[in-house]
Amino acid sequence: MSSKVILILVDGMRPDGILECGHPYLSALRQKSSYSFSASTIMPSVTLPCHTSLFFSVNADRHGITTNTWMPPVRPIEGICEIVSKFGKKAAMVYNWEELRDLSRPGSLAFSHYERIPHDHQTALENEQIMTDLTLSYIKKENPDFLFLYLGYVDAAVHNFGWMTPNYFAAVANASSCIEKLVTSLPEGYEVIITADHGGHDRGHGADIPEDMTIPIIGHGPSFTEAHEFSSANIKDIAPTITHLLGLPNAPEWEGKCLI
């Protein structure tokens, strides 16, 4: 029997940020989940290349995205949303960084909602809570098979204030609160994967160093073993894990492995 899947990505959320942000939910959730706090992203450790590797399960030298500007691959690859739609299931996205619109091909989404991140710190935190409420309302009403929720303010905060600063921790804590609200209110039948696209240092990211390349992956639900640590997990492994949970095949070009 296949599951339904919610993928939540917090842009720029380092594993040590989870542990030090002051909000206990994600730290506690990993003990009830399969997880890695030492998973790897791809180079360049930049938002759009990393997301493209997540959704299309290949490295940047295959998909061709090396900056935050989208360019269609010369040799197209089916991504998560295309696979979901191809087999008659319902995919949706809620996000607050507009460049992510290109992760799904036209016609593959049943629902898409974009909000711009406010410039004011407190307003941005509140806006991600509103986005989470909207996401939960949509899930309860429409029961999508796959939904991607992207919370981008952590990355915006670090570019303004720096990694491991009070405002960074506040943004991570707020994201943790959003995730708690969503996960604890989901209808039956959903599995959840929580991750980040990259880490960072100072006020930037993109380097091949542990601070930038290390990401968390938490898989929570009936298919994931409690307190089980994933071995050598990579961001490319998320797409094959999602299709496995949905009972769907991988695209033949995918390079990642299923984590279950």
XYZ file of C-alpha atoms in Angstrom:
260
model
C 0.000 0.000 0.000
C 1.452 3.384 -1.014
C 1.649 6.414 1.245
C 1.222 10.118 0.645
C 4.283 12.312 1.182
C 4.958 15.823 2.508
C 8.448 17.180 1.753
C 9.412 20.170 3.910
C 12.611 22.033 3.102
C 14.015 24.821 5.269
C 16.518 26.764 3.180
C 19.889 27.046 4.892
C 18.986 25.030 8.017
C 22.177 23.468 9.367
C 21.895 20.411 11.654
C 23.660 22.266 14.470
C 21.176 25.099 13.949
C 18.389 22.647 14.785
C 20.177 21.592 17.958
C 20.990 25.122 19.112
C 17.923 27.133 18.023
C 16.039 26.682 21.310
C 12.963 24.994 19.821
C 12.904 21.302 20.852
C 10.612 19.801 18.218
C 12.987 18.731 15.441
C 15.635 17.523 17.889
C 13.025 15.337 19.558
C 11.443 14.234 16.289
C 14.635 12.620 15.040
C 14.457 10.162 17.947
C 11.076 9.003 16.605
C 12.291 8.939 13.003
C 14.926 7.777 10.556
C 17.411 10.596 10.169
C 20.833 11.897 9.315
C 22.386 15.041 10.727
C 25.442 14.453 8.540
C 23.846 14.115 5.085
C 25.488 15.809 2.105
C 24.246 18.246 -0.472
C 25.806 18.810 -3.919
C 28.259 21.323 -5.291
C 27.759 24.134 -5.853
C 26.028 24.375 -2.481
C 23.664 27.065 -3.767
C 19.869 27.088 -3.516
C 18.669 26.415 -7.071
C 21.372 23.857 -7.987
C 20.698 21.982 -4.736
C 16.926 21.971 -5.238
C 17.359 20.810 -8.818
C 19.496 17.902 -7.609
C 16.854 17.096 -5.000
C 13.949 17.061 -7.474
C 15.830 15.440 -10.394
C 18.246 13.202 -8.414
C 21.374 14.052 -10.423
C 24.455 16.195 -9.862
C 24.859 19.690 -11.278
C 27.103 18.439 -14.071
C 24.061 16.516 -15.364
C 21.236 19.010 -14.838
C 23.386 22.022 -15.726
C 22.145 24.458 -13.041
C 25.164 26.024 -11.329
C 23.699 29.383 -10.231
C 20.312 30.651 -9.060
C 19.267 31.208 -12.682
C 17.228 28.421 -14.274
C 18.273 26.969 -17.641
C 16.339 24.019 -19.094
C 18.588 20.937 -19.337
C 19.699 20.122 -22.858
C 18.766 16.515 -22.114
C 15.546 16.769 -20.073
C 14.996 14.675 -16.938
C 11.688 13.839 -15.291
C 11.498 15.197 -11.748
C 9.366 14.278 -8.761
C 6.367 16.361 -9.859
C 6.398 14.966 -13.396
C 6.522 11.372 -12.119
C 3.663 12.036 -9.683
C 1.490 13.632 -12.374
C 2.398 11.029 -15.012
C 0.912 8.263 -12.884
C -2.297 10.123 -12.102
C -1.438 11.371 -8.618
C -1.782 14.899 -7.269
C 1.283 17.106 -6.637
C 1.352 20.555 -5.007
C 3.884 23.222 -3.979
C 3.811 26.066 -1.438
C 6.938 28.236 -1.462
C 8.341 31.708 -0.852
C 11.245 31.891 -3.285
C 9.912 32.350 -6.810
C 12.821 30.747 -8.687
C 11.568 27.354 -7.480
C 8.657 27.552 -9.932
C 10.859 25.849 -12.538
C 11.246 22.660 -10.472
C 7.930 21.450 -11.916
C 7.036 21.392 -15.579
C 3.825 23.160 -16.679
C 0.765 21.035 -16.019
C 2.366 18.754 -13.432
C 0.992 20.551 -10.359
C -2.597 20.426 -9.126
C -1.921 23.419 -6.842
C 0.830 26.002 -6.491
C 1.056 28.925 -4.062
C 3.858 31.501 -3.923
C 4.413 34.268 -1.363
C 7.245 36.799 -1.361
C 9.344 36.882 1.820
C 8.726 40.190 3.666
C 11.794 42.311 4.376
C 10.964 42.835 8.057
C 12.294 40.052 10.303
C 9.229 39.642 12.521
C 6.807 39.915 9.615
C 8.772 37.245 7.734
C 8.477 34.874 10.703
C 4.741 35.471 10.927
C 4.349 35.000 7.177
C 5.834 31.496 7.316
C 3.298 30.597 10.005
C 0.538 31.838 7.665
C 1.981 29.772 4.809
C 1.966 26.714 7.057
C -1.690 27.282 7.973
C -2.553 27.601 4.279
C -0.652 24.396 3.516
C -2.427 22.449 6.246
C -5.811 23.732 5.117
C -5.078 22.644 1.535
C -3.918 19.188 2.633
C -7.027 18.586 4.718
C -9.301 19.743 1.904
C -7.618 18.215 -1.159
C -5.472 15.295 0.151
C -2.579 15.685 -2.319
C -0.375 12.658 -2.869
C 2.794 14.781 -2.773
C 3.223 18.285 -1.388
C 6.408 20.343 -1.201
C 6.518 23.082 1.441
C 9.502 25.413 1.148
C 10.327 27.763 4.026
C 12.929 30.196 2.758
C 13.315 32.797 5.472
C 16.178 31.066 7.307
C 18.387 31.628 4.244
C 17.224 35.217 3.888
C 18.026 35.798 7.575
C 21.563 34.475 7.293
C 22.368 36.666 4.319
C 21.227 39.653 6.382
C 22.492 38.684 9.833
C 24.848 35.678 9.485
C 24.769 32.007 10.392
C 24.499 31.074 14.071
C 23.325 34.563 15.077
C 20.253 35.296 17.249
C 18.112 36.114 14.210
C 19.262 32.918 12.480
C 18.280 30.842 15.507
C 14.945 32.662 15.697
C 14.257 31.803 12.044
C 15.177 28.131 12.575
C 13.032 27.987 15.720
C 10.125 29.505 13.815
C 10.535 26.934 11.026
C 10.605 24.180 13.644
C 7.370 25.559 15.081
C 5.799 25.569 11.609
C 6.862 21.975 11.032
C 5.488 20.888 14.418
C 2.150 22.507 13.621
C 1.960 20.750 10.259
C 3.218 17.292 11.243
C 1.086 16.994 14.368
C -2.060 17.960 12.436
C -1.677 15.834 9.299
C -4.423 13.379 8.365
C -3.605 9.670 8.477
C -1.697 8.210 5.567
C 1.029 10.852 5.284
C 4.765 10.391 5.658
C 7.043 13.416 6.101
C 10.565 14.163 4.941
C 12.261 17.243 6.428
C 15.514 18.556 5.003
C 17.553 21.580 3.870
C 19.238 22.427 0.595
C 22.593 23.555 2.027
C 24.246 25.003 5.105
C 26.575 27.984 5.184
C 29.064 30.092 7.092
C 29.453 33.793 7.895
C 26.814 35.364 5.581
C 27.244 33.092 2.583
C 27.377 29.566 1.221
C 28.489 27.720 -1.897
C 31.846 26.364 -0.729
C 32.917 22.725 -0.523
C 33.315 22.801 3.262
C 31.355 20.897 5.963
C 29.491 24.009 7.164
C 28.043 24.515 3.676
C 27.725 20.894 2.518
C 26.128 19.208 5.558
C 22.326 19.014 5.742
C 19.750 17.263 7.932
C 17.340 14.652 6.564
C 14.509 13.416 8.816
C 12.022 10.802 7.605
C 8.979 10.429 9.840
C 6.044 8.059 9.444
C 5.137 4.364 9.384
C 7.752 3.488 6.729
C 10.639 4.966 8.728
C 12.298 3.170 11.632
C 12.442 5.037 14.938
C 15.859 6.347 15.994
C 17.502 4.887 12.886
C 20.388 6.847 11.379
C 20.681 6.913 7.591
C 24.099 5.873 6.293
C 25.882 8.208 3.835
C 22.684 10.033 2.863
C 22.706 12.603 0.066
C 20.191 15.164 -1.145
C 19.875 13.134 -4.388
C 18.433 10.244 -2.335
C 15.276 12.157 -1.434
C 13.515 11.833 -4.825
C 13.896 8.016 -5.008
C 12.679 7.754 -1.411
C 9.577 9.804 -2.224
C 8.682 7.763 -5.307
C 9.196 4.557 -3.309
C 6.759 5.782 -0.665
C 4.267 6.744 -3.375
C 4.590 3.353 -5.060
C 5.946 4.919 -8.254
C 9.007 4.180 -10.419
C 12.090 6.372 -10.612
C 13.106 8.222 -13.735
C 15.829 6.144 -15.434
C 18.402 8.956 -15.173
C 18.161 9.319 -11.387
C 21.423 8.713 -9.522
C 20.223 8.692 -5.901
C 19.249 5.681 -3.793
C 16.104 5.056 -1.768
C 16.839 5.628 1.927
C 14.330 3.001 3.110
